[in-house]
PDB file of C-alpha atoms in Angstrom:
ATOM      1  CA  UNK A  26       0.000   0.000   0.000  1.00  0.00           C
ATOM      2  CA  UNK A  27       0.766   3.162  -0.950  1.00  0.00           C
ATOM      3  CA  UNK A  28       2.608   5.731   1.706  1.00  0.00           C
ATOM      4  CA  UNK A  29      -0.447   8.172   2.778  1.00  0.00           C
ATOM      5  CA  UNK A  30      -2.537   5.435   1.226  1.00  0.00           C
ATOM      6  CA  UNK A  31      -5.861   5.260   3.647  1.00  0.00           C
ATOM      7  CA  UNK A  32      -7.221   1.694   4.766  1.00  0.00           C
ATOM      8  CA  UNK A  33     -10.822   0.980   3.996  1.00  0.00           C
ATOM      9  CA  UNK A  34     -13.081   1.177   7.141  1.00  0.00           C
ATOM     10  CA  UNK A  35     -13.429  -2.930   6.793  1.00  0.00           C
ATOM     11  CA  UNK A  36      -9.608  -3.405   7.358  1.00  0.00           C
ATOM     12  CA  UNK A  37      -8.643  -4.933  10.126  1.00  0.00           C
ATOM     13  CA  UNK A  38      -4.890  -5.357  11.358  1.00  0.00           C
ATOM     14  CA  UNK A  39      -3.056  -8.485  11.742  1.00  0.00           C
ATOM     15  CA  UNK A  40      -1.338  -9.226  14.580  1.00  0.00           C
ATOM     16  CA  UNK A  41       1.893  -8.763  12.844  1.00  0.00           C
ATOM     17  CA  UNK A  42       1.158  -5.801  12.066  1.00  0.00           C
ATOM     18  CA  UNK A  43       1.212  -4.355  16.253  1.00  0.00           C
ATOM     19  CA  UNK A  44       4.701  -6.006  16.867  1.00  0.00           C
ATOM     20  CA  UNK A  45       5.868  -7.899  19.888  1.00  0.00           C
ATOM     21  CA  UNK A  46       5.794  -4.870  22.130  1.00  0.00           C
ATOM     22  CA  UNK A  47       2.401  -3.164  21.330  1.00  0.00           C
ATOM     23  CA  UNK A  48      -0.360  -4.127  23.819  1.00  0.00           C
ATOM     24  CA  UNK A  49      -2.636  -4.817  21.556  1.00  0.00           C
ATOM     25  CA  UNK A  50      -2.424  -7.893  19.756  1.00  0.00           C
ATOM     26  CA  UNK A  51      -5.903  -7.403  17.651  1.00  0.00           C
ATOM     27  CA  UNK A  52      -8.112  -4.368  16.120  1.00  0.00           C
ATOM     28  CA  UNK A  53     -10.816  -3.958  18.332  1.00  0.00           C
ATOM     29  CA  UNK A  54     -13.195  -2.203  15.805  1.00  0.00           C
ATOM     30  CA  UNK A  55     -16.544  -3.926  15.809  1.00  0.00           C
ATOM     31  CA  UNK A  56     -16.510  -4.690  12.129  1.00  0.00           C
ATOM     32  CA  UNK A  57     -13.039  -6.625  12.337  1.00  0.00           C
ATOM     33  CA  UNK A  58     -13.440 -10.087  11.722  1.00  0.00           C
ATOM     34  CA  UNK A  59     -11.068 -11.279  14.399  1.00  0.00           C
ATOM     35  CA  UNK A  60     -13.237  -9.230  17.050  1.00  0.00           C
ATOM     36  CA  UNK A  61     -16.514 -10.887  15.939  1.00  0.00           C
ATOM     37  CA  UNK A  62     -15.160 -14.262  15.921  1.00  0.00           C
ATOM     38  CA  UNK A  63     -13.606 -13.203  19.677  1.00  0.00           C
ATOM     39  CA  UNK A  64     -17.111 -11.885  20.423  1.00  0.00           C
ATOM     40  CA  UNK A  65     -18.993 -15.021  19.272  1.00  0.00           C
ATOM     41  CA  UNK A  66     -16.551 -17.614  21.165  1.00  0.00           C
ATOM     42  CA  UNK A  67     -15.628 -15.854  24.319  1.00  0.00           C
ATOM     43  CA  UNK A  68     -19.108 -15.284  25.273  1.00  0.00           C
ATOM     44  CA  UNK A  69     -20.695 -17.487  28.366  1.00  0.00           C
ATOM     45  CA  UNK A  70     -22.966 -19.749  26.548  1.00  0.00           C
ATOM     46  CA  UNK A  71     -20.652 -20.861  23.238  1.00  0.00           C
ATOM     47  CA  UNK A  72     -17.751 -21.543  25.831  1.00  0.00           C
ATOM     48  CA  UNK A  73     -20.148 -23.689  28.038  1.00  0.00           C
ATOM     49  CA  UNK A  74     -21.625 -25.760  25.073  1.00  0.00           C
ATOM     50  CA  UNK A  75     -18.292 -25.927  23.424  1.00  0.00           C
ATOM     51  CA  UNK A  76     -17.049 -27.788  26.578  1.00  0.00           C
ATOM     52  CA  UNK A  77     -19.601 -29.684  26.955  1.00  0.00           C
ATOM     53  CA  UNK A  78     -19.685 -31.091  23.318  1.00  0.00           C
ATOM     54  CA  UNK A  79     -15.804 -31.878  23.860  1.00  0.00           C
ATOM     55  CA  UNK A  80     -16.605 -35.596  24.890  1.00  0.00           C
ATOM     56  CA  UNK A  81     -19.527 -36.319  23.653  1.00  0.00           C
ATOM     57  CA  UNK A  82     -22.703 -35.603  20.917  1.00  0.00           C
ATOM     58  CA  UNK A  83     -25.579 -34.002  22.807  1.00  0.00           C
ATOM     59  CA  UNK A  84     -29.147 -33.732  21.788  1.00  0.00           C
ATOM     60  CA  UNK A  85     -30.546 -30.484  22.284  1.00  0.00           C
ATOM     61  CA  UNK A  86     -32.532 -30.997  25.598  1.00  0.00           C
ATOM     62  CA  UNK A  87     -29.851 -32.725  26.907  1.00  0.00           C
ATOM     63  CA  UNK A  88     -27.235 -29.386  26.452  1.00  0.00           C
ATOM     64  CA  UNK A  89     -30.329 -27.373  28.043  1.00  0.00           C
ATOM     65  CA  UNK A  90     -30.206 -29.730  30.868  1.00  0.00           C
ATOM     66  CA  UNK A  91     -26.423 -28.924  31.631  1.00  0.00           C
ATOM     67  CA  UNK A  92     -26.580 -25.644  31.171  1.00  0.00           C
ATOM     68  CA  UNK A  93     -27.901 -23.778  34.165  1.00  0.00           C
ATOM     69  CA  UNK A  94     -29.725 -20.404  33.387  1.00  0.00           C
ATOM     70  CA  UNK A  95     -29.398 -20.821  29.624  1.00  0.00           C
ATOM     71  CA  UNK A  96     -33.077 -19.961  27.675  1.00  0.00           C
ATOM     72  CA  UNK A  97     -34.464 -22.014  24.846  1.00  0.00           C
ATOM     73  CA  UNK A  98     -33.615 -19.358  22.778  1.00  0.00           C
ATOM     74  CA  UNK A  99     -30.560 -18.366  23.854  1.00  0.00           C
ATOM     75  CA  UNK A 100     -29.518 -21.617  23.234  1.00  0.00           C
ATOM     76  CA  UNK A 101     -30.851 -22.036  19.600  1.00  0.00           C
ATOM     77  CA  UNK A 102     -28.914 -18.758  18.975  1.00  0.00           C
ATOM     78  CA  UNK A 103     -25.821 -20.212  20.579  1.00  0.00           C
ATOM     79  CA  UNK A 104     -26.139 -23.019  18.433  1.00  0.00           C
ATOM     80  CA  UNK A 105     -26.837 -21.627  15.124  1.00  0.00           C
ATOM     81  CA  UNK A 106     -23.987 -19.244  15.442  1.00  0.00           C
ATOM     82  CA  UNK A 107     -21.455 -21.445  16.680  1.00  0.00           C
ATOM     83  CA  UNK A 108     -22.781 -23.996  13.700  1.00  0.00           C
ATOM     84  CA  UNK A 109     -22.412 -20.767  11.390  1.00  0.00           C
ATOM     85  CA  UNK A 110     -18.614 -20.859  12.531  1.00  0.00           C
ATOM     86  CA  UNK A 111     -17.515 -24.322  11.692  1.00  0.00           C
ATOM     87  CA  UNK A 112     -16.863 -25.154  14.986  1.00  0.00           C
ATOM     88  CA  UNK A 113     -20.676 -27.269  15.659  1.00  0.00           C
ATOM     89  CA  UNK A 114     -21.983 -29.947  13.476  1.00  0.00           C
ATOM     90  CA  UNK A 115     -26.228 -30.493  13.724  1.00  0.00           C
ATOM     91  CA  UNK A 116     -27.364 -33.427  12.564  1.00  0.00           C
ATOM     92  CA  UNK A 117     -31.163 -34.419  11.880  1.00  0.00           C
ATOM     93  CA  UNK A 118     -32.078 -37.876  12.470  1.00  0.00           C
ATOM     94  CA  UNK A 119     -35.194 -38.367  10.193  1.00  0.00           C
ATOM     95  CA  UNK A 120     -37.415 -40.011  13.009  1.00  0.00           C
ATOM     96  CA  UNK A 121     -40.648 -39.027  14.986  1.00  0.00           C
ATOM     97  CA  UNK A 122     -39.997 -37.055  16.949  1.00  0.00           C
ATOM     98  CA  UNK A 123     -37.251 -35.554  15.138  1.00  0.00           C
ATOM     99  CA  UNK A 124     -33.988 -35.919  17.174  1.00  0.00           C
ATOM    100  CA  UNK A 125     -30.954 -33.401  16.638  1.00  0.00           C
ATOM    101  CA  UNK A 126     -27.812 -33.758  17.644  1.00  0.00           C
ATOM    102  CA  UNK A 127     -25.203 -31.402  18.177  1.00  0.00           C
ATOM    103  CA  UNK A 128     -20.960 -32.394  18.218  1.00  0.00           C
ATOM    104  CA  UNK A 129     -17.968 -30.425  17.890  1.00  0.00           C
ATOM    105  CA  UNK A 130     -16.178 -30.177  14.348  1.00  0.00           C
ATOM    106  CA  UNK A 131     -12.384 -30.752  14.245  1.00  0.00           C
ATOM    107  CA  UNK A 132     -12.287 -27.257  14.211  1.00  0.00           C
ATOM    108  CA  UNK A 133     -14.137 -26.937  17.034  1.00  0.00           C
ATOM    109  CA  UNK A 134     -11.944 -29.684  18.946  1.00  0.00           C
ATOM    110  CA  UNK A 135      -9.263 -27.408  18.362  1.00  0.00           C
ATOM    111  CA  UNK A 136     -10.883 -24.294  20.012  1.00  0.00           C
ATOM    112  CA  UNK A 137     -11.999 -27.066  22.643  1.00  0.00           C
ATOM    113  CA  UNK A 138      -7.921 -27.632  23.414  1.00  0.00           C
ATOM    114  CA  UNK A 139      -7.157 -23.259  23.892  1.00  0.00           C
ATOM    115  CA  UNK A 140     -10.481 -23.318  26.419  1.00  0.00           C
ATOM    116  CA  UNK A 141      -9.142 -26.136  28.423  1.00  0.00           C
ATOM    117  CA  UNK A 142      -6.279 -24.198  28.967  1.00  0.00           C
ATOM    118  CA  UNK A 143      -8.347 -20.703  29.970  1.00  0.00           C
ATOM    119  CA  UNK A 144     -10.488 -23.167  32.381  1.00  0.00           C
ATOM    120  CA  UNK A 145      -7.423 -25.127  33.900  1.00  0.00           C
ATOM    121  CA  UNK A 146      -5.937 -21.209  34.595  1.00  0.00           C
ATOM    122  CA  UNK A 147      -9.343 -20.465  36.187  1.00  0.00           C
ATOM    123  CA  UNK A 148      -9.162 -23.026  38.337  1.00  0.00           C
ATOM    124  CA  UNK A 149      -5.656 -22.554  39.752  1.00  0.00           C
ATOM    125  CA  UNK A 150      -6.498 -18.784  40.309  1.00  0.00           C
ATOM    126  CA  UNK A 151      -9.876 -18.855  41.646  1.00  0.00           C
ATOM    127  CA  UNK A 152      -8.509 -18.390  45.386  1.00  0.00           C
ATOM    128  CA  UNK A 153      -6.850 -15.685  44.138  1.00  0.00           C
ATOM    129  CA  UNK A 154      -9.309 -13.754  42.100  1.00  0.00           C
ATOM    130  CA  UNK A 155     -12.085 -14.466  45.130  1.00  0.00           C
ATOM    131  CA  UNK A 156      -9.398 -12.915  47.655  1.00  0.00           C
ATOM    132  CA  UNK A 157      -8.978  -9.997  45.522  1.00  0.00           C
ATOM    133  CA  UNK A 158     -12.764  -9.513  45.305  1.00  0.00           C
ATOM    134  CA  UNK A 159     -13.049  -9.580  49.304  1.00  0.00           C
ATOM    135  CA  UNK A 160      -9.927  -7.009  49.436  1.00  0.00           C
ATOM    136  CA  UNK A 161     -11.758  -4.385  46.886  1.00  0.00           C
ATOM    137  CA  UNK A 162     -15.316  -4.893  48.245  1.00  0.00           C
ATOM    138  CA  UNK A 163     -13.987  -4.306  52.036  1.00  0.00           C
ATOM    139  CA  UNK A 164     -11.796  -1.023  50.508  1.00  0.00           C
ATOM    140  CA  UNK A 165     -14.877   0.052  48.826  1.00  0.00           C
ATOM    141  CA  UNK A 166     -17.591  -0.825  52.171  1.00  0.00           C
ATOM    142  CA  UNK A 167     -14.783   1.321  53.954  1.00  0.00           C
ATOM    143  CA  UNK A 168     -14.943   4.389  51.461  1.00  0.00           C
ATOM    144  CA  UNK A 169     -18.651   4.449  50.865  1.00  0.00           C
ATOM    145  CA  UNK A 170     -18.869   4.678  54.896  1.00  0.00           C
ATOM    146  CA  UNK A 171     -16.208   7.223  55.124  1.00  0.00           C
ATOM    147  CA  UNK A 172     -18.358   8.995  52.631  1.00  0.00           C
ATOM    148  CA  UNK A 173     -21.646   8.718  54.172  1.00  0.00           C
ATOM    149  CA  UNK A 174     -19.984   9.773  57.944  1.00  0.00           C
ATOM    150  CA  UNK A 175     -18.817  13.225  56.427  1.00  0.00           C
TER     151      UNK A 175
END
């Protein structure tokens, strides 16, 4: 590209392009691809049916089942997205009822292996993390008080 050249509002940086000591290692604009994809498999519901799927096909009711708190249709949406992505095969069995199952694509067994590693880090920290919650709620109980007394 050109020197002076502008990039078009779609253009989103590669990581090479930040370096090894910028901060940032993706474009955070909403329209970048890399930021969607982040959005889509870093939220609550595709992580939790991702992990679940990592041993096993599930049938739909049966993922509702595990999933505490998820909605019918928060599911579906889960589903259909994450099936959008590669990274969930549905397959139609063509019975009465209808049964669907739902298992991870190789793709998705790869994602699986990077979310093991996120949950295995959450686990060894959680002591930590929980005592640093305690600390900042007590220091903010303390301040509000302070507040309120003057």
């Amino acid at each position: 590209m050109e020197e002076g050249t502008s990039k078009s509002p779609s253009y989103c940086k590669s990581t090479d392009d930040y370096g090894d000591a910028d901060p940032f290692q993706w474009d955070t604009r909403e329209d970048c691809q890399v930021r969607q994809i982040l959005d889509r498999i870093a939220d609550k519901w595709s992580l939790l049916v991702i992990a679940l799927l990592a041993n096993r096909r599930l049938r739909f009711t049966e993922l509702r089942r595990e999933i505490d708190g998820v909605s019918q249709r928060m599911l579906t949406v889960t589903l259909r997205s994450l099936e959008r992505d590669g990274l969930v095969k549905r397959t139609v069995h063509p019975v009465v009822p209808p049964r669907v199952d739902y298992e991870l694509t190789s793709l998705g067994r790869t994602l699986h292996t990077t979310i093991q590693s996120l949950v295995t880090w959450t686990e060894e920290h959680q002591d930590e993390i929980a005592a640093a919650r305690t600390a900042y709620d007590t220091r903010e109980a303390r301040a509000a008080q302070a507040a309120t007394a003057s």
